[in-house]
Coordinates of C-alpha atoms in Angstrom, one line a residue:
M1 CA -37.5 -88.2 5.4
S2 CA -34.8 -87.0 7.7
Q3 CA -34.7 -83.3 6.7
Q4 CA -37.0 -80.8 8.2
L5 CA -39.1 -79.0 5.6
V6 CA -39.6 -75.3 6.5
R7 CA -41.5 -74.1 3.5
F8 CA -43.6 -75.7 0.7
I9 CA -44.2 -74.3 -2.7
N10 CA -46.8 -75.9 -5.0
F11 CA -46.2 -75.3 -8.7
G12 CA -49.4 -74.9 -10.7
I13 CA -51.8 -75.7 -7.9
D14 CA -51.6 -73.3 -5.0
Q15 CA -49.6 -70.0 -4.9
Q16 CA -48.5 -70.8 -1.4
A17 CA -49.4 -73.9 0.7
P18 CA -49.4 -73.6 4.4
Q19 CA -49.0 -77.3 4.7
K20 CA -47.8 -80.1 2.5
P21 CA -50.0 -80.6 -0.6
D22 CA -51.0 -84.2 -1.4
H23 CA -50.4 -84.1 -5.1
G24 CA -48.7 -82.2 -8.0
R25 CA -45.1 -81.2 -8.6
R26 CA -43.7 -79.6 -5.4
L27 CA -40.5 -77.6 -4.7
Y28 CA -39.1 -77.5 -1.2
L29 CA -36.7 -75.1 0.5
L30 CA -34.6 -77.0 3.0
P31 CA -33.3 -75.5 6.3
N32 CA -29.8 -75.3 4.9
G33 CA -31.0 -73.1 2.1
D34 CA -31.0 -75.7 -0.7
F35 CA -34.0 -76.5 -2.9
A36 CA -35.4 -80.1 -3.3
T37 CA -38.3 -81.8 -5.2
I38 CA -40.5 -84.6 -3.9
D39 CA -42.6 -86.9 -5.9
D40 CA -45.9 -88.6 -5.2
A41 CA -44.0 -91.4 -3.6
G42 CA -42.4 -89.0 -1.2
V43 CA -38.9 -89.2 -2.6
V44 CA -36.9 -86.0 -1.9
T45 CA -34.4 -85.1 -4.6
P46 CA -32.1 -82.1 -3.6
L47 CA -31.5 -79.5 -6.4
A48 CA -28.2 -77.8 -7.1
T49 CA -28.3 -74.1 -5.9
D50 CA -24.7 -73.2 -6.0
W51 CA -23.8 -70.8 -8.9
D52 CA -20.7 -72.7 -9.8
S53 CA -22.6 -75.9 -10.2
I54 CA -25.1 -74.4 -12.7
T55 CA -24.1 -75.4 -16.3
G56 CA -24.8 -73.8 -19.5
K57 CA -25.2 -70.3 -18.1
P58 CA -24.0 -67.4 -20.4
S59 CA -20.7 -65.6 -19.6
V60 CA -22.3 -62.1 -19.8
F61 CA -25.9 -60.7 -19.5
P62 CA -26.2 -57.8 -21.9
P63 CA -29.3 -55.7 -21.0
S64 CA -32.2 -55.7 -23.4
S65 CA -33.2 -52.4 -25.0
H66 CA -34.8 -50.3 -22.3
A67 CA -35.2 -46.8 -21.0
H68 CA -34.9 -45.0 -17.7
P69 CA -36.8 -41.9 -16.3
T70 CA -34.6 -39.0 -15.4
S71 CA -34.9 -39.7 -11.7
E72 CA -33.0 -43.0 -12.2
V73 CA -30.0 -41.2 -13.8
T74 CA -27.6 -40.0 -11.1
G75 CA -27.0 -36.2 -11.3
L76 CA -29.0 -35.7 -14.5
I77 CA -31.7 -33.5 -13.0
Q78 CA -29.2 -31.2 -11.4
N79 CA -27.1 -31.0 -14.6
L80 CA -30.1 -30.1 -16.6
A81 CA -31.1 -27.4 -14.0
D82 CA -27.6 -26.0 -14.1
L83 CA -27.6 -25.7 -17.9
E84 CA -31.0 -24.1 -17.9
A85 CA -29.9 -21.5 -15.3
A86 CA -26.7 -20.8 -17.3
D87 CA -28.8 -20.3 -20.4
T88 CA -31.2 -18.0 -18.6
A89 CA -28.2 -15.9 -17.3
L90 CA -26.7 -15.7 -20.8
D91 CA -30.1 -14.4 -22.2
A92 CA -30.3 -11.8 -19.4
R93 CA -26.8 -10.5 -20.2
I94 CA -27.6 -10.3 -23.9
D95 CA -30.8 -8.4 -23.1
H96 CA -28.9 -6.1 -20.8
L97 CA -26.3 -5.3 -23.5
T98 CA -28.9 -4.8 -26.1
A99 CA -30.8 -2.4 -23.9
N100 CA -27.8 -0.5 -22.6
L101 CA -25.3 -0.4 -25.5
D102 CA -25.7 3.3 -26.6
P103 CA -24.0 4.1 -29.9
A104 CA -23.9 7.7 -28.9
A105 CA -21.9 6.7 -25.8
L106 CA -19.4 5.1 -28.2
D107 CA -19.3 8.3 -30.2
S108 CA -18.6 10.2 -27.0
V109 CA -15.6 8.0 -26.3
A110 CA -14.3 8.5 -29.8
E111 CA -14.8 12.3 -29.5
A112 CA -13.0 12.3 -26.2
A113 CA -10.1 10.5 -27.8
A114 CA -10.1 13.0 -30.7
S115 CA -10.2 15.9 -28.3
I116 CA -7.3 14.5 -26.3
G117 CA -5.3 14.1 -29.5
T118 CA -6.1 17.8 -30.5
L119 CA -5.1 19.0 -27.1
Q120 CA -1.8 17.1 -27.3
T121 CA -1.1 18.9 -30.6
Q122 CA -1.9 22.3 -29.0
L123 CA 0.3 21.5 -26.0
D124 CA 3.2 20.5 -28.3
T125 CA 3.0 23.7 -30.5
H126 CA 1.9 26.7 -28.4
T127 CA 4.0 29.6 -27.1
H128 CA 4.1 31.9 -24.1
T129 CA 4.9 35.6 -23.4
A130 CA 7.4 36.5 -20.7
S131 CA 4.5 37.4 -18.3
Q132 CA 3.2 33.9 -18.5
I133 CA 6.6 32.5 -17.3
T134 CA 6.6 32.9 -13.5
D135 CA 10.4 32.8 -13.0
F136 CA 11.4 34.5 -16.3
A137 CA 13.8 37.0 -14.8
S138 CA 15.7 34.6 -12.6
A139 CA 15.8 32.0 -15.3
V140 CA 17.3 34.5 -17.8
V141 CA 20.0 35.5 -15.3
A142 CA 20.7 31.9 -14.5
V143 CA 21.3 30.9 -18.1
S144 CA 23.1 34.1 -19.2
P145 CA 26.9 33.5 -19.7
P146 CA 29.4 35.7 -17.6
V147 CA 30.6 38.9 -19.4
D148 CA 34.4 39.4 -19.6
W149 CA 35.8 43.0 -19.2
S150 CA 38.1 42.6 -22.2
S151 CA 35.3 41.5 -24.5
L152 CA 33.0 44.4 -23.4
T153 CA 32.6 46.9 -26.3
G154 CA 31.9 50.6 -26.2
K155 CA 33.3 51.2 -22.7
P156 CA 35.1 54.7 -22.2
A157 CA 38.9 55.0 -22.1
T158 CA 38.9 56.9 -18.7
F159 CA 36.4 57.4 -15.9
A160 CA 36.7 61.0 -14.6
P161 CA 35.6 61.1 -10.9
S162 CA 32.7 63.4 -10.0
A163 CA 33.3 66.2 -7.6
H164 CA 34.0 64.9 -4.2
T165 CA 36.0 65.3 -1.0
H166 CA 38.3 63.2 1.1
A167 CA 39.1 63.2 4.8
I168 CA 42.9 63.4 5.7
S169 CA 42.8 59.7 6.7
E170 CA 41.7 58.8 3.1
V171 CA 44.9 60.5 1.6
T172 CA 47.8 58.1 1.7
G173 CA 50.8 59.6 3.5
L174 CA 49.2 63.0 4.2
T175 CA 49.2 62.6 7.9
D176 CA 53.0 61.8 7.9
A177 CA 53.7 64.7 5.6
L178 CA 51.8 67.2 7.7
A179 CA 53.6 66.0 10.8
G180 CA 56.9 67.5 9.4
K181 CA 55.3 70.9 9.0
A182 CA 55.1 73.7 11.5
T183 CA 51.9 74.2 13.4
A184 CA 49.8 77.3 12.9
A185 CA 51.1 78.7 16.1
Q186 CA 54.7 78.1 15.0
G187 CA 54.0 79.7 11.6
A188 CA 52.5 82.8 13.3
K189 CA 55.7 83.1 15.5
A190 CA 57.9 82.7 12.4
D191 CA 55.9 85.3 10.5
T192 CA 56.4 87.7 13.4
A193 CA 60.1 86.9 13.8
L194 CA 61.0 87.1 10.2
Q195 CA 59.2 90.3 9.1
P196 CA 61.8 92.3 7.0
E197 CA 62.8 95.8 7.8
P198 CA 60.8 98.6 6.0
V199 CA 62.7 98.2 2.7
D200 CA 61.3 99.1 -0.7
Y201 CA 62.4 96.1 -2.6
R202 CA 61.7 96.1 -6.3
G203 CA 63.0 92.8 -7.3
A204 CA 65.2 92.3 -10.3
Y205 CA 66.7 95.5 -11.9
D206 CA 64.8 96.9 -14.9
N207 CA 67.0 98.9 -17.1
G208 CA 64.2 101.0 -18.4
G209 CA 62.6 101.7 -15.1
D210 CA 62.7 104.6 -12.8
Y211 CA 64.1 104.1 -9.3
Y212 CA 64.2 106.4 -6.4
P213 CA 66.5 106.6 -3.4
G214 CA 65.9 103.8 -0.9
Q215 CA 64.6 101.3 -3.4
V216 CA 66.5 98.0 -3.5
V217 CA 66.9 95.8 -6.5
N218 CA 68.6 92.5 -7.4
F219 CA 71.3 92.9 -10.1
N220 CA 73.5 90.0 -11.1
G221 CA 72.9 88.2 -7.9
A222 CA 73.7 91.1 -5.7
L223 CA 71.5 93.6 -3.8
Y224 CA 71.8 97.3 -4.5
V225 CA 70.1 100.3 -3.0
R226 CA 69.4 103.6 -4.9
I227 CA 71.3 106.6 -3.5
G228 CA 71.0 109.1 -6.3
E229 CA 68.3 110.9 -8.2
P230 CA 66.4 109.0 -10.7
N231 CA 68.4 108.2 -13.7
P232 CA 67.4 105.3 -15.8
G233 CA 70.6 105.2 -17.7
Y234 CA 72.7 104.2 -14.8
P235 CA 72.5 100.6 -13.7
P236 CA 73.7 99.3 -10.3
G237 CA 77.5 99.4 -10.0
T238 CA 77.6 103.1 -10.7
S239 CA 77.7 106.0 -8.4
Y240 CA 73.9 106.1 -8.2
W241 CA 73.8 102.8 -6.5
A242 CA 75.4 101.3 -3.4
E243 CA 75.6 97.7 -2.4
F244 CA 73.0 96.8 0.1
D245 CA 74.2 94.7 3.0
P246 CA 71.3 92.9 4.6
A247 CA 73.5 91.5 7.4
A248 CA 72.4 94.2 9.7
S249 CA 68.9 92.6 9.4
P250 CA 68.9 88.7 9.3
A251 CA 65.2 88.6 9.0
F252 CA 65.3 90.8 6.0
K253 CA 68.1 88.7 4.5
L254 CA 66.0 85.6 5.0
W255 CA 63.0 87.3 3.5
V256 CA 65.2 88.4 0.5
D257 CA 66.5 84.9 0.0
L258 CA 63.0 83.5 0.0
S259 CA 61.8 86.2 -2.4
K260 CA 64.7 85.6 -4.7
A261 CA 63.8 81.9 -4.7
D262 CA 60.2 82.7 -5.6
T263 CA 61.3 84.9 -8.4
I264 CA 64.0 82.9 -9.9
H265 CA 62.2 79.6 -10.7
T266 CA 58.7 78.1 -11.2
H267 CA 57.1 74.6 -11.1
T268 CA 54.3 73.0 -13.0
A269 CA 51.6 71.0 -11.1
A270 CA 53.2 67.8 -12.4
D271 CA 56.5 68.8 -10.6
I272 CA 54.6 68.8 -7.3
T273 CA 54.2 65.2 -6.1
D274 CA 51.2 65.7 -3.9
F275 CA 49.6 68.5 -5.8
A276 CA 46.2 67.0 -6.2
D277 CA 46.1 65.9 -2.5
A278 CA 47.2 69.2 -1.3
V279 CA 44.7 71.1 -3.4
V280 CA 41.9 68.9 -2.1
A281 CA 43.1 69.3 1.4
V282 CA 43.1 73.0 1.3
S283 CA 40.0 73.5 -0.9
P284 CA 37.0 74.6 1.1
P285 CA 33.8 72.4 0.8
V286 CA 31.4 73.5 -2.0
D287 CA 27.7 73.6 -1.2
W288 CA 25.5 72.4 -4.0
S289 CA 23.0 75.2 -3.5
S290 CA 25.8 77.8 -3.9
L291 CA 27.1 76.3 -7.1
T292 CA 26.3 78.5 -10.0
G293 CA 25.9 77.6 -13.7
K294 CA 24.9 74.0 -13.0
P295 CA 22.5 72.4 -15.6
A296 CA 18.8 71.9 -14.6
T297 CA 18.9 68.2 -15.6
F298 CA 21.6 65.6 -16.2
A299 CA 20.7 63.3 -19.2
P300 CA 22.4 59.9 -18.8
S301 CA 24.7 58.8 -21.5
A302 CA 23.7 55.9 -23.7
H303 CA 23.9 52.7 -21.6
T304 CA 22.0 49.3 -21.0
H305 CA 20.9 47.2 -18.0
T306 CA 20.3 43.5 -17.4
A307 CA 16.9 42.2 -16.2
S308 CA 18.3 41.6 -12.8
Q309 CA 19.2 45.3 -12.4
I310 CA 15.6 46.3 -13.0
T311 CA 13.8 45.9 -9.7
D312 CA 10.3 45.6 -11.1
F313 CA 11.2 43.9 -14.3
T314 CA 8.8 40.9 -14.0
S315 CA 5.8 42.9 -12.8
A316 CA 6.3 45.5 -15.5
V317 CA 6.5 42.9 -18.3
V318 CA 3.4 41.1 -17.0
A319 CA 1.6 44.5 -16.8
A320 CA 2.5 45.4 -20.3
A321 CA 1.7 41.9 -21.8
P322 CA -1.7 41.4 -23.4
A323 CA -4.2 39.2 -21.5
P324 CA -3.9 35.6 -22.6
T325 CA -6.9 33.8 -24.1
T326 CA -7.7 30.2 -24.9
P327 CA -9.8 28.7 -27.7
S328 CA -13.3 27.5 -26.9
N329 CA -13.5 23.8 -25.9
S330 CA -9.7 23.6 -26.1
G331 CA -9.4 21.9 -22.7
L332 CA -7.2 24.9 -21.5
S333 CA -7.9 27.5 -18.8
I334 CA -5.8 30.4 -17.4
T335 CA -6.0 31.6 -13.9
G336 CA -3.6 34.4 -13.1
N337 CA -0.2 33.3 -14.3
S338 CA -1.1 29.6 -14.3
L339 CA -2.1 27.5 -17.3
A340 CA -4.4 24.5 -16.5
T341 CA -6.3 21.9 -18.4
A342 CA -10.0 21.0 -18.0
Y343 CA -12.1 18.3 -19.5
N344 CA -14.7 20.9 -20.8
T345 CA -16.5 18.6 -23.2
A346 CA -19.7 19.8 -24.9
I347 CA -21.4 16.5 -24.0
A348 CA -24.6 17.1 -21.9
D349 CA -24.1 16.7 -18.1
G350 CA -26.6 13.8 -17.8
V351 CA -24.9 11.6 -20.4
V352 CA -23.2 8.6 -18.6
S353 CA -19.8 7.4 -19.9
V354 CA -18.9 3.7 -20.3
S355 CA -16.3 2.1 -18.0
V356 CA -12.8 2.7 -19.5
G357 CA -9.7 1.3 -18.0
G358 CA -9.8 1.8 -14.3
A359 CA -12.5 4.5 -14.5
P360 CA -16.1 3.5 -13.7
A361 CA -19.0 4.8 -15.6
A362 CA -20.0 8.4 -14.5
P363 CA -22.1 11.3 -15.8
A364 CA -20.5 13.9 -18.0
S365 CA -21.0 16.5 -15.2
A366 CA -18.6 14.4 -13.0
W367 CA -15.9 14.3 -15.7
K368 CA -16.2 18.1 -16.4
A369 CA -15.1 18.7 -12.8
K370 CA -11.7 17.1 -13.5
S371 CA -8.6 18.2 -15.4
L372 CA -7.4 16.2 -18.4
V373 CA -4.6 14.9 -16.2
Q374 CA -7.1 13.7 -13.6
V375 CA -9.3 12.1 -16.3
L376 CA -6.2 10.2 -17.7
D377 CA -5.1 9.3 -14.2
D378 CA -8.6 7.8 -13.4
I379 CA -8.4 5.8 -16.6
L380 CA -4.8 4.7 -16.5
F381 CA -4.0 4.7 -12.8
P382 CA -7.1 3.8 -10.8
T383 CA -6.7 3.8 -7.0
I384 CA -6.3 0.2 -5.7
L385 CA -6.9 -0.1 -2.0
A386 CA -5.1 -2.4 0.3
S387 CA -6.8 -5.8 0.9
V388 CA -6.8 -8.7 3.4
G389 CA -4.0 -11.0 2.3
S390 CA -5.0 -13.8 4.6
A391 CA -7.8 -13.6 7.1
K392 CA -7.3 -14.1 10.8
S393 CA -7.8 -17.8 11.8
L394 CA -8.0 -20.1 14.7
D395 CA -7.4 -23.8 14.6
L396 CA -8.0 -26.3 17.4
A397 CA -6.0 -29.5 17.3
V398 CA -6.9 -32.5 19.5
S399 CA -4.4 -35.2 20.3
G400 CA -5.2 -38.9 20.0
T401 CA -7.2 -40.9 17.4
S402 CA -10.7 -40.5 16.2
G403 CA -13.4 -43.2 16.0
T404 CA -16.3 -44.7 17.8
L405 CA -15.8 -45.5 21.5
E406 CA -18.0 -47.1 24.1
I407 CA -19.9 -44.6 26.3
G408 CA -18.2 -44.2 29.6
T409 CA -14.7 -45.0 28.3
S410 CA -12.0 -42.7 29.9
V411 CA -10.0 -40.7 27.3
S412 CA -7.1 -38.2 27.8
R413 CA -6.7 -35.4 25.2
T414 CA -4.5 -32.3 24.8
L415 CA -6.3 -29.4 23.2
T416 CA -4.0 -26.9 21.3
A417 CA -5.3 -23.7 19.8
T418 CA -3.3 -21.9 17.1
F419 CA -4.2 -18.3 16.3
A420 CA -3.0 -16.6 13.1
R421 CA -3.2 -12.8 13.1
G422 CA -3.8 -12.6 9.3
T423 CA -1.9 -10.5 6.7
I424 CA -2.5 -7.3 4.6
T425 CA -1.6 -6.8 1.0
N426 CA -0.9 -3.2 0.0
G427 CA -2.7 -1.8 -3.1
S428 CA 0.6 -2.2 -5.0
G429 CA 0.5 -5.9 -4.4
S430 CA 3.3 -6.0 -1.9
A431 CA 3.0 -7.7 1.5
N432 CA 2.5 -5.2 4.3
A433 CA 4.7 -5.8 7.4
N434 CA 1.9 -5.2 9.8
P435 CA -0.4 -8.1 10.7
L436 CA -4.2 -7.7 10.1
V437 CA -5.1 -7.8 13.8
G438 CA -3.3 -7.8 17.2
D439 CA -2.0 -10.6 19.3
A440 CA -4.4 -13.1 21.0
T441 CA -5.2 -11.9 24.6
G442 CA -6.9 -15.1 25.9
Y443 CA -8.4 -18.5 25.1
T444 CA -11.7 -20.1 26.3
F445 CA -12.0 -23.9 25.9
T446 CA -15.5 -25.7 25.9
G447 CA -16.7 -29.2 25.1
T448 CA -17.0 -32.7 26.5
G449 CA -15.8 -32.8 30.1
I450 CA -15.3 -29.0 30.2
S451 CA -17.8 -26.5 31.4
S452 CA -15.8 -23.5 30.3
T453 CA -12.2 -22.8 30.9
A454 CA -10.7 -19.4 30.2
Q455 CA -6.9 -18.9 30.3
A456 CA -4.1 -17.0 28.8
G457 CA -2.3 -20.0 27.4
N458 CA -3.3 -21.8 24.2
T459 CA -3.0 -25.5 25.5
L460 CA -5.3 -27.5 27.8
A461 CA -4.9 -31.1 28.9
I462 CA -8.1 -33.0 29.9
T463 CA -9.2 -36.5 31.0
T464 CA -12.9 -37.3 30.5
A465 CA -15.5 -40.0 30.0
V466 CA -16.9 -40.5 26.5
V467 CA -20.6 -39.4 26.3
S468 CA -23.3 -40.6 23.8
G469 CA -23.0 -39.1 20.4
S470 CA -20.4 -36.6 19.3
N471 CA -17.6 -35.8 21.7
N472 CA -16.4 -32.4 20.5
W473 CA -14.4 -29.5 21.8
A474 CA -14.2 -25.8 20.8
V475 CA -12.0 -22.8 21.6
T476 CA -12.6 -19.1 21.4
A477 CA -9.7 -16.7 21.2
T478 CA -9.9 -12.9 21.9
H479 CA -7.5 -10.6 20.2
A480 CA -6.4 -6.9 20.2
A481 CA -6.9 -4.5 17.3
G482 CA -4.4 -4.4 14.5
T483 CA -1.9 -1.5 14.4
G484 CA 0.4 0.1 11.8
T485 CA -0.3 1.7 8.4
Y486 CA -1.1 0.2 5.1
T487 CA -1.2 1.9 1.7
D488 CA -2.9 1.9 -1.7
N489 CA -1.1 1.5 -5.0
K490 CA -0.1 5.2 -4.9
G491 CA 1.5 5.0 -1.5
V492 CA -1.4 6.8 0.3
A493 CA -2.2 5.5 3.8
G494 CA -5.6 3.7 3.9
S495 CA -8.5 3.2 6.3
N496 CA -10.7 0.8 4.3
L497 CA -9.6 -2.2 6.5
A498 CA -10.6 -0.6 9.8
A499 CA -13.5 -3.0 10.4
S500 CA -11.3 -6.0 9.6
R501 CA -8.6 -4.8 12.0
A502 CA -10.9 -4.1 15.1
A503 CA -10.4 -6.0 18.3
G504 CA -12.6 -9.1 18.5
S505 CA -12.8 -12.9 18.9
L506 CA -12.8 -16.0 16.8
T507 CA -14.1 -19.5 17.5
D508 CA -13.1 -22.9 16.1
S509 CA -15.5 -25.8 16.9
T510 CA -14.3 -28.3 14.2
S511 CA -12.0 -30.2 16.5
S512 CA -10.3 -33.2 15.0
P513 CA -10.0 -36.2 15.6
A514 CA -13.7 -36.6 16.4
I515 CA -15.0 -39.2 18.9
T516 CA -18.5 -40.8 18.7
G517 CA -19.8 -42.4 21.9
V518 CA -22.2 -45.4 21.5
H519 CA -23.7 -48.2 23.5
P520 CA -22.4 -51.4 21.9
Y521 CA -24.6 -54.2 20.5
Y522 CA -24.1 -57.8 21.3
Y523 CA -24.6 -61.3 19.9
L524 CA -24.3 -64.8 21.5
K525 CA -24.4 -68.3 19.9
S526 CA -25.0 -71.4 22.1
A527 CA -25.8 -75.0 21.7
S528 CA -28.6 -74.5 24.3
P529 CA -31.6 -72.3 24.1
I530 CA -30.9 -68.6 25.2
S531 CA -33.4 -66.6 27.1
A532 CA -33.5 -62.8 27.3
S533 CA -32.3 -62.8 30.9
A534 CA -29.5 -65.2 30.0
M535 CA -28.4 -62.8 27.3
V536 CA -28.3 -59.9 29.9
T537 CA -26.1 -62.1 32.1
A538 CA -23.8 -62.9 29.2
I539 CA -23.5 -59.2 28.4
Q540 CA -22.7 -58.3 32.0
N541 CA -20.2 -61.1 32.6
G542 CA -18.5 -60.5 29.2
T543 CA -19.3 -63.9 27.5
A544 CA -21.4 -62.2 24.8
T545 CA -19.5 -60.7 21.9
K546 CA -19.5 -56.9 22.0
V547 CA -19.5 -54.8 18.9
I548 CA -18.7 -51.1 19.4
A549 CA -20.6 -49.5 16.5
A550 CA -23.8 -47.7 15.9
S551 CA -26.9 -49.9 15.9
T552 CA -29.5 -47.5 14.5
G553 CA -29.3 -49.2 11.1
T554 CA -28.8 -52.7 9.9
L555 CA -26.9 -55.1 12.2
S556 CA -24.5 -57.6 10.6
I557 CA -24.0 -60.6 12.8
P558 CA -21.5 -63.4 12.1
Y559 CA -23.7 -66.5 11.3
A560 CA -22.9 -70.0 9.9
P561 CA -24.6 -71.7 12.9
S562 CA -24.3 -75.5 13.3
A563 CA -27.3 -76.6 15.3
E564 CA -26.8 -73.5 17.5
Y565 CA -29.1 -71.0 19.1
L566 CA -28.6 -67.3 18.4
A567 CA -29.3 -64.1 20.5
V568 CA -28.8 -60.5 19.5
A569 CA -29.1 -57.4 21.8
Y570 CA -29.0 -53.7 20.9
P571 CA -29.9 -50.5 22.8
A572 CA -33.6 -49.7 23.1
T573 CA -32.8 -46.2 21.7
S574 CA -32.1 -47.8 18.3
T575 CA -34.9 -48.6 15.8
T576 CA -36.5 -52.0 16.4
K577 CA -35.4 -54.6 13.9
T578 CA -38.3 -56.2 12.0
R579 CA -36.6 -58.2 9.1
Y580 CA -33.9 -60.8 8.8
H581 CA -31.8 -61.4 5.7
V582 CA -29.4 -64.2 5.0
T583 CA -29.6 -64.4 1.2
A584 CA -31.8 -63.2 -1.6
L585 CA -33.9 -66.3 -1.1
D586 CA -33.6 -66.6 2.7
N587 CA -35.1 -63.5 4.2
G588 CA -38.4 -62.4 5.8
A589 CA -40.1 -61.3 8.9
I590 CA -37.7 -61.5 11.9
T591 CA -40.3 -63.6 13.8
V592 CA -39.6 -66.5 11.3
V593 CA -36.2 -67.0 13.0
F594 CA -36.5 -65.2 16.3
S595 CA -39.0 -65.0 19.2
P596 CA -40.8 -61.7 19.8
V597 CA -38.4 -59.0 20.9
A598 CA -37.9 -58.6 24.7
T599 CA -36.7 -55.5 26.5
Q600 CA -34.3 -55.8 29.5
T601 CA -32.1 -53.4 31.4
V602 CA -28.4 -54.0 31.1
T603 CA -25.9 -52.6 33.6
T604 CA -22.1 -52.6 33.2
A605 CA -19.2 -50.8 34.9
L606 CA -19.5 -48.0 32.4
W607 CA -23.3 -47.6 31.9
S608 CA -26.8 -48.8 32.5
Q609 CA -29.1 -49.0 29.5
S610 CA -32.3 -50.6 28.3
Y611 CA -31.8 -53.2 25.5
R612 CA -33.9 -54.9 22.9
I613 CA -33.1 -58.7 22.8
H614 CA -33.9 -61.2 20.0
T615 CA -33.5 -65.0 20.7
S616 CA -33.9 -67.7 18.0
T617 CA -36.9 -70.0 18.4
G618 CA -34.7 -73.1 17.8
A619 CA -31.3 -74.3 16.9
L620 CA -30.1 -73.1 13.5
T621 CA -27.8 -74.7 10.9
N622 CA -26.7 -72.5 8.0
S623 CA -23.5 -72.2 5.9
N624 CA -23.9 -68.5 5.2
A625 CA -21.4 -66.3 7.0
T626 CA -23.6 -63.4 7.9
I627 CA -27.2 -62.8 9.0
E628 CA -28.5 -59.2 8.9
L629 CA -31.2 -57.7 11.2
R630 CA -32.8 -54.9 9.4
N631 CA -35.2 -52.1 10.3
T632 CA -37.4 -52.8 7.3

């Protein structure tokens, strides 16, 4: 028999025979992975093991009725736990509502709503006295229409002036008129110069009068002097009278002329153009105390005044008005001239309200300290503070590609840090123009090939050798505090973000792409036997095939040998491989195929490392493409 038998299986006699049995039906596994039978005569008959060559097999294999424990259903245990937790939370909420839902609280809300409605009716229908209107006087004047003189009724026809005096300068034309008159001195001289002679002038002749010698009369425009005894029956022009010639006395003549003028005509006050002014000018001043017959009091005539003409109108009206009062529990209060509202509910101080609108639950004592407007503002317009729109952030980008590289390989990378200052959203929902924090003030880079590099710029270029395991980089940025105001929904500047806006630092250590440094594993196929030292030499001179990948788990080695020897080497830091696997029927302890593992030091231009080396015990022939070396 030309084929080498590597395993014997005896059917019905021994469970496993370490050597060829001498009788019975026997099934053999050939080195190439095929099965064969051998009869008592020693004839070997290969059996078909390829799936495609098996005839009569079903197209599908429906599973028979069976069950699984929950541990074999992916995610089932977690889903059941989640459902149980949700059910428990729902029960807790129902219990909380059952314990805390107070019907009396609901009645309080209804009563509050009814009170607010009653208050609104009172506010819509109430009245005020003038004293309760702070700007009553000015408002009345402001809205009163102007009064036209022609439409004013009851006014007097004339307005007699009260007793008064005027200075000469206040009398129009008086100064000029007086300038044409003689001065007092001039008048005195004239009086002296024009005094008439001692003549008994009697004026116009009286026919019934008695005249004596020397008396002068005016008769028919002529002057006559009496020269005879008294005789009333004889008028001038008879022998008892003589014409009187005043030529001998010019002063007397002038005096006579003036006297004649005074006696022959008169004037009324209306005929004298400046009569009133002249009378005033020459009238002596009258002292009130010397005025007799004046009344003790002067009662004013019937008249009226506007509110603006009464200096203390508002205070007098307020003083005379009755003190205002408010109904009990009306929600109204009066302080001085001001009317205010108050939530003066009769609910006990300790009763806690429910959350309504934007107002949180609070005891009645807290609500009583507010006006109705404040209560409604709390419910309808709660204060919404500004918030962080987007948090400050730091992102480190690393140039190049990620992957697994051989330890010691030189790589060049550019590290770029991007710092975002963050944003603020005002309470109104609008974006605030001021960033959350200040500008970055410096960057510190750390990681593979860098001890610690602090700098002002955000970019760093490095060249370094790959190390074992993860090759990562990180950056820390320091920044200044944020400045500028932000507001709540009512436009009030806030301070609630002070902690978020403080100066500080931020670190990003999640650099991408990531590099993993490993010692490669190797394999070598040869027509000649391979020793452990020969494998080391092949690794160092590059004839062994290098695989740059982690070797801590299963190693997949290209197989399909044809009378060839196989060697596999991996770092001694990885788990020792104890099993081989080619197919479901061709697998077992690693010593079935390979010699006991050897440990050798391998040194290359990049590293020096201890390796575990497996070499096959003989030449192998197998059509399968892959052989796996497993930990277990």
